[in-house]
Amino acid sequence: MKPDQFLLVTAQGWWQFANGRVTELQSWPQLQGTALVVVDFADSAIGVQYCKGKAAYAAAQIEKTVRSEGVIDGPVHVFVHRQIGHADSSQTLYTAVPLMLWQEFQAWAARQPDHCLVVPLASMLAERGAGDRPLILRAGQQLHAYGEHEGKMYYASAAAMGSEASDFVVPVRTLATQLRLAGGRGAQGACDWASVRSDALADEQELVQQLGEAGVMQAQLLPHEAFRLDTDRKPVTVLPEWLGKVSVQSLAAPPLLRAAWLSERYVMPLAAMVAVVAVGLGIFAWVAFGMVRDEQQSMQGLQSELETLRARVAKVSGTGVAGMEAPEVVFARQMGFAVIHDPLRMLGTVRRAAGETVRIQRLQLTKANASNPARFRVDGVVADGSPEELSRFLAALRAEGWQAESTAPFDSSVGAFAYYLRAVVPGRNS
């Protein structure tokens, strides 16, 4: 979610950015509303280190190295910002801070009435510096350079002695040299430039221009957002855009607080999605209701047509005049015949009567008309043309209750025959 404000904490002080204004605060203030706090930890160690073994053990190895080198006195807390795994090792971008300082920030954030999450400054490097060119991030007089090339991370830092644009020429040249010696792309002479807080956009533009004129590096100034100050100057910073896209992994907070922040970030998109689904379901219900209504009207129309047909059938049946039978009546009588004399059962009867010597080509239920009722027609061929086999076939049909009436066969081959079959057994007559 978008916080109500964000804070920048450096060795020079605490700065609040909210509602288009920037305000300098006292240390450890009481905040109102949600906040993301970007901290450039004082007396911290930022770097990239190769760690052997599993990536999960990197923080412990870095802590051991920092303490053995005496960079930080006393207990240490290590933030792991980004890791790139290799065959039997991993490369880790980290920030190591005094444990007591980190605990103090934790206690302060926990006292706030609303969500307050800390974002180490170096995590911004990991999120925004993985592009085609190295990133140089200025925090006051401190410079941080970060880049990635061919699956490796590179980090370097330097500090300017003053705040004028000319004071940064030598430190930037030092950063470029460090990146080149480490195998990065600093030697190509191009980078992205950003500042966490500058007194004016013109200051950064002048600084970038002098770096190019001095032949140190061709730097491209990234978009900055301006805020109002009590004076006429308008400080600028890259943090609003960066924090708007910050990942949950960059938040230095317990998993539960991260989950709470993430859930509130997506509450509006989820609500919008639910609303869209609800509207979609409403439209579907309306369309479905219309379809059901149309089907009901269609069924009513079919029912009316059926009643009309029934009336016509009853009227035609009552006249007893065969020549005036309607097609509906003929079709109804044919269906009645098929109900009484099942065509599938009739097929079994014909097959049994045919045996091995008679080949059945077609069994057809003919349509009824004014002169002839519905009846079966069978076409076939006697295998050897034997009249005896044909007589046996007809006798078998008579035994099943069917009378054969000869008709012209469709086939002109030897032994071909065709008969109309009519039921003659009482109870089966059509």
Short mmCIF file of N, CA, C and O in Angstrom, two decimals, residues 230-299:
data_model
loop_
_atom_site.label_atom_id
_atom_site.label_comp_id
_atom_site.label_asym_id
_atom_site.label_seq_id
_atom_site.Cartn_x
_atom_site.Cartn_y
_atom_site.Cartn_z
N ASP A 230 10.25 25.26 3.90
CA ASP A 230 9.87 26.57 4.43
C ASP A 230 10.55 27.70 3.66
O ASP A 230 10.03 28.81 3.60
N THR A 231 11.72 27.41 3.10
CA THR A 231 12.42 28.42 2.30
C THR A 231 11.93 28.35 0.86
O THR A 231 11.02 27.61 0.53
N ASP A 232 12.56 29.15 0.00
CA ASP A 232 12.18 29.16 -1.41
C ASP A 232 12.70 27.94 -2.15
O ASP A 232 12.24 27.66 -3.26
N ARG A 233 13.63 27.21 -1.60
CA ARG A 233 14.20 26.06 -2.28
C ARG A 233 13.22 24.88 -2.24
O ARG A 233 12.40 24.76 -1.33
N LYS A 234 13.33 24.02 -3.23
CA LYS A 234 12.48 22.84 -3.32
C LYS A 234 13.36 21.61 -3.35
O LYS A 234 13.89 21.23 -4.40
N PRO A 235 13.54 20.96 -2.22
CA PRO A 235 14.35 19.73 -2.19
C PRO A 235 13.73 18.66 -3.08
O PRO A 235 12.51 18.60 -3.28
N VAL A 236 14.60 17.80 -3.62
CA VAL A 236 14.14 16.71 -4.49
C VAL A 236 14.69 15.39 -3.95
O VAL A 236 15.69 15.35 -3.22
N THR A 237 14.02 14.31 -4.32
CA THR A 237 14.42 12.97 -3.90
C THR A 237 13.87 11.94 -4.87
O THR A 237 12.84 12.17 -5.53
N VAL A 238 14.54 10.79 -4.97
CA VAL A 238 14.05 9.68 -5.80
C VAL A 238 13.21 8.71 -4.99
O VAL A 238 12.64 7.77 -5.53
N LEU A 239 13.14 8.91 -3.69
CA LEU A 239 12.53 7.90 -2.83
C LEU A 239 11.05 7.65 -3.07
O LEU A 239 10.61 6.50 -2.97
N PRO A 240 10.21 8.67 -3.35
CA PRO A 240 8.78 8.35 -3.52
C PRO A 240 8.52 7.31 -4.60
O PRO A 240 7.76 6.37 -4.39
N GLU A 241 9.14 7.47 -5.77
CA GLU A 241 8.92 6.49 -6.84
C GLU A 241 9.49 5.14 -6.45
O GLU A 241 8.86 4.09 -6.68
N TRP A 242 10.67 5.11 -5.85
CA TRP A 242 11.29 3.84 -5.49
C TRP A 242 10.50 3.12 -4.42
O TRP A 242 10.29 1.91 -4.50
N LEU A 243 10.06 3.86 -3.41
CA LEU A 243 9.31 3.21 -2.33
C LEU A 243 7.93 2.77 -2.79
O LEU A 243 7.35 1.85 -2.22
N GLY A 244 7.40 3.42 -3.83
CA GLY A 244 6.11 2.98 -4.37
C GLY A 244 6.18 1.62 -5.00
O GLY A 244 5.16 0.95 -5.16
N LYS A 245 7.40 1.18 -5.38
CA LYS A 245 7.57 -0.13 -6.01
C LYS A 245 8.42 -1.07 -5.16
O LYS A 245 8.87 -2.10 -5.65
N VAL A 246 8.64 -0.71 -3.89
CA VAL A 246 9.51 -1.51 -3.04
C VAL A 246 8.90 -2.89 -2.81
O VAL A 246 7.68 -3.05 -2.67
N SER A 247 9.75 -3.90 -2.81
CA SER A 247 9.27 -5.27 -2.57
C SER A 247 9.19 -5.53 -1.07
O SER A 247 9.83 -4.85 -0.26
N VAL A 248 8.42 -6.55 -0.73
CA VAL A 248 8.28 -6.90 0.69
C VAL A 248 9.61 -7.37 1.26
O VAL A 248 9.89 -7.17 2.45
N GLN A 249 10.47 -7.96 0.43
CA GLN A 249 11.76 -8.47 0.92
C GLN A 249 12.67 -7.34 1.40
O GLN A 249 13.57 -7.57 2.21
N SER A 250 12.43 -6.12 0.92
CA SER A 250 13.28 -5.00 1.33
C SER A 250 12.86 -4.42 2.68
O SER A 250 13.58 -3.59 3.23
N LEU A 251 11.73 -4.82 3.19
CA LEU A 251 11.25 -4.30 4.47
C LEU A 251 11.92 -5.05 5.61
O LEU A 251 11.81 -6.27 5.71
N ALA A 252 12.65 -4.33 6.45
CA ALA A 252 13.31 -4.94 7.60
C ALA A 252 12.29 -5.05 8.73
O ALA A 252 12.21 -4.19 9.61
N ALA A 253 11.49 -6.09 8.69
CA ALA A 253 10.41 -6.28 9.66
C ALA A 253 10.13 -7.76 9.81
O ALA A 253 10.44 -8.55 8.92
N PRO A 254 9.53 -8.16 10.93
CA PRO A 254 9.14 -9.57 11.11
C PRO A 254 8.16 -10.00 10.03
O PRO A 254 7.45 -9.17 9.44
N PRO A 255 8.10 -11.31 9.74
CA PRO A 255 7.20 -11.80 8.68
C PRO A 255 5.75 -11.40 8.87
O PRO A 255 5.04 -11.13 7.90
N LEU A 256 5.28 -11.34 10.14
CA LEU A 256 3.88 -10.99 10.37
C LEU A 256 3.58 -9.56 9.94
O LEU A 256 2.54 -9.28 9.33
N LEU A 257 4.50 -8.63 10.25
CA LEU A 257 4.30 -7.24 9.84
C LEU A 257 4.40 -7.11 8.32
O LEU A 257 3.68 -6.31 7.71
N ARG A 258 5.29 -7.87 7.71
CA ARG A 258 5.38 -7.85 6.25
C ARG A 258 4.06 -8.31 5.63
O ARG A 258 3.57 -7.71 4.66
N ALA A 259 3.51 -9.39 6.18
CA ALA A 259 2.25 -9.91 5.65
C ALA A 259 1.12 -8.90 5.82
O ALA A 259 0.27 -8.74 4.93
N ALA A 260 1.10 -8.20 6.97
CA ALA A 260 0.07 -7.19 7.19
C ALA A 260 0.20 -6.05 6.19
O ALA A 260 -0.79 -5.56 5.64
N TRP A 261 1.44 -5.63 5.94
CA TRP A 261 1.67 -4.55 4.97
C TRP A 261 1.26 -5.00 3.58
O TRP A 261 0.61 -4.24 2.83
N LEU A 262 1.61 -6.21 3.22
CA LEU A 262 1.28 -6.72 1.90
C LEU A 262 -0.23 -6.84 1.72
O LEU A 262 -0.78 -6.52 0.67
N SER A 263 -0.93 -7.30 2.75
CA SER A 263 -2.37 -7.46 2.65
C SER A 263 -3.07 -6.12 2.45
O SER A 263 -4.01 -6.01 1.67
N GLU A 264 -2.59 -5.09 3.13
CA GLU A 264 -3.22 -3.78 2.96
C GLU A 264 -2.85 -3.16 1.63
O GLU A 264 -3.59 -2.35 1.08
N ARG A 265 -1.68 -3.52 1.10
CA ARG A 265 -1.30 -3.01 -0.22
C ARG A 265 -2.27 -3.49 -1.27
O ARG A 265 -2.60 -2.77 -2.21
N TYR A 266 -2.76 -4.73 -1.14
CA TYR A 266 -3.61 -5.31 -2.17
C TYR A 266 -5.08 -5.29 -1.82
O TYR A 266 -5.89 -5.88 -2.54
N VAL A 267 -5.45 -4.62 -0.71
CA VAL A 267 -6.85 -4.64 -0.33
C VAL A 267 -7.72 -3.90 -1.35
O VAL A 267 -8.81 -4.36 -1.71
N MET A 268 -7.24 -2.77 -1.88
CA MET A 268 -8.02 -2.04 -2.87
C MET A 268 -8.09 -2.80 -4.19
O MET A 268 -9.18 -2.92 -4.78
N PRO A 269 -6.95 -3.32 -4.73
CA PRO A 269 -7.08 -4.12 -5.96
C PRO A 269 -8.00 -5.32 -5.77
O PRO A 269 -8.77 -5.65 -6.68
N LEU A 270 -7.93 -5.98 -4.61
CA LEU A 270 -8.81 -7.12 -4.38
C LEU A 270 -10.27 -6.69 -4.32
O LEU A 270 -11.16 -7.36 -4.85
N ALA A 271 -10.51 -5.53 -3.66
CA ALA A 271 -11.88 -5.03 -3.59
C ALA A 271 -12.39 -4.70 -4.99
O ALA A 271 -13.55 -4.99 -5.32
N ALA A 272 -11.53 -4.10 -5.80
CA ALA A 272 -11.93 -3.79 -7.17
C ALA A 272 -12.22 -5.06 -7.95
O ALA A 272 -13.19 -5.13 -8.72
N MET A 273 -11.38 -6.09 -7.75
CA MET A 273 -11.60 -7.35 -8.46
C MET A 273 -12.91 -7.99 -8.03
O MET A 273 -13.67 -8.51 -8.86
N VAL A 274 -13.19 -7.96 -6.71
CA VAL A 274 -14.44 -8.52 -6.21
C VAL A 274 -15.63 -7.77 -6.81
O VAL A 274 -16.64 -8.37 -7.19
N ALA A 275 -15.48 -6.44 -6.90
CA ALA A 275 -16.58 -5.65 -7.47
C ALA A 275 -16.80 -6.02 -8.93
O ALA A 275 -17.94 -6.15 -9.39
N VAL A 276 -15.71 -6.19 -9.67
CA VAL A 276 -15.83 -6.58 -11.09
C VAL A 276 -16.50 -7.94 -11.22
O VAL A 276 -17.37 -8.14 -12.07
N VAL A 277 -16.08 -8.89 -10.34
CA VAL A 277 -16.69 -10.22 -10.38
C VAL A 277 -18.18 -10.14 -10.05
O VAL A 277 -19.01 -10.80 -10.68
N ALA A 278 -18.51 -9.29 -9.05
CA ALA A 278 -19.92 -9.16 -8.67
C ALA A 278 -20.73 -8.58 -9.82
O ALA A 278 -21.84 -9.05 -10.11
N VAL A 279 -20.18 -7.56 -10.48
CA VAL A 279 -20.89 -6.99 -11.63
C VAL A 279 -21.04 -8.04 -12.73
O VAL A 279 -22.10 -8.16 -13.36
N GLY A 280 -19.95 -8.81 -12.95
CA GLY A 280 -20.02 -9.85 -13.97
C GLY A 280 -21.08 -10.89 -13.66
O GLY A 280 -21.83 -11.32 -14.55
N LEU A 281 -21.15 -11.30 -12.39
CA LEU A 281 -22.18 -12.26 -12.00
C LEU A 281 -23.58 -11.69 -12.16
O LEU A 281 -24.51 -12.41 -12.56
N GLY A 282 -23.71 -10.39 -11.85
CA GLY A 282 -25.01 -9.76 -12.03
C GLY A 282 -25.44 -9.74 -13.49
O GLY A 282 -26.59 -10.04 -13.82
N ILE A 283 -24.49 -9.40 -14.36
CA ILE A 283 -24.79 -9.39 -15.80
C ILE A 283 -25.14 -10.80 -16.28
O ILE A 283 -26.08 -11.00 -17.05
N PHE A 284 -24.35 -11.80 -15.80
CA PHE A 284 -24.63 -13.18 -16.20
C PHE A 284 -26.02 -13.61 -15.74
O PHE A 284 -26.76 -14.28 -16.49
N ALA A 285 -26.39 -13.24 -14.50
CA ALA A 285 -27.70 -13.61 -13.99
C ALA A 285 -28.81 -12.96 -14.83
O ALA A 285 -29.82 -13.60 -15.14
N TRP A 286 -28.59 -11.70 -15.21
CA TRP A 286 -29.59 -11.01 -16.04
C TRP A 286 -29.72 -11.68 -17.40
O TRP A 286 -30.82 -11.90 -17.90
N VAL A 287 -28.57 -12.02 -18.01
CA VAL A 287 -28.61 -12.69 -19.31
C VAL A 287 -29.26 -14.06 -19.19
O VAL A 287 -30.07 -14.46 -20.03
N ALA A 288 -28.88 -14.80 -18.11
CA ALA A 288 -29.45 -16.14 -17.92
C ALA A 288 -30.96 -16.06 -17.72
O ALA A 288 -31.72 -16.90 -18.25
N PHE A 289 -31.41 -15.04 -16.96
CA PHE A 289 -32.85 -14.88 -16.76
C PHE A 289 -33.55 -14.63 -18.08
O PHE A 289 -34.62 -15.18 -18.36
N GLY A 290 -32.92 -13.80 -18.94
CA GLY A 290 -33.51 -13.55 -20.26
C GLY A 290 -33.57 -14.81 -21.10
O GLY A 290 -34.56 -15.05 -21.81
N MET A 291 -32.50 -15.63 -21.03
CA MET A 291 -32.49 -16.88 -21.79
C MET A 291 -33.58 -17.81 -21.30
O MET A 291 -34.28 -18.47 -22.10
N VAL A 292 -33.75 -17.92 -19.97
CA VAL A 292 -34.80 -18.78 -19.41
C VAL A 292 -36.18 -18.29 -19.85
O VAL A 292 -37.06 -19.09 -20.22
N ARG A 293 -36.35 -16.97 -19.81
CA ARG A 293 -37.64 -16.41 -20.23
C ARG A 293 -37.94 -16.73 -21.69
O ARG A 293 -39.06 -17.10 -22.05
N ASP A 294 -36.90 -16.59 -22.55
CA ASP A 294 -37.08 -16.90 -23.97
C ASP A 294 -37.41 -18.38 -24.17
O ASP A 294 -38.25 -18.73 -25.02
N GLU A 295 -36.72 -19.26 -23.41
CA GLU A 295 -37.00 -20.69 -23.53
C GLU A 295 -38.42 -21.01 -23.09
O GLU A 295 -39.10 -21.86 -23.69
N GLN A 296 -38.88 -20.34 -22.03
CA GLN A 296 -40.24 -20.58 -21.57
C GLN A 296 -41.25 -20.16 -22.63
O GLN A 296 -42.24 -20.87 -22.90
N GLN A 297 -40.99 -19.01 -23.26
CA GLN A 297 -41.88 -18.57 -24.32
C GLN A 297 -41.85 -19.53 -25.51
O GLN A 297 -42.89 -19.81 -26.11
N SER A 298 -40.66 -20.04 -25.82
CA SER A 298 -40.56 -21.01 -26.92
C SER A 298 -41.32 -22.28 -26.59
O SER A 298 -42.00 -22.85 -27.45
N MET A 299 -41.19 -22.75 -25.34
CA MET A 299 -41.92 -23.95 -24.94
C MET A 299 -43.43 -23.75 -25.01
O MET A 299 -44.18 -24.65 -25.41
#
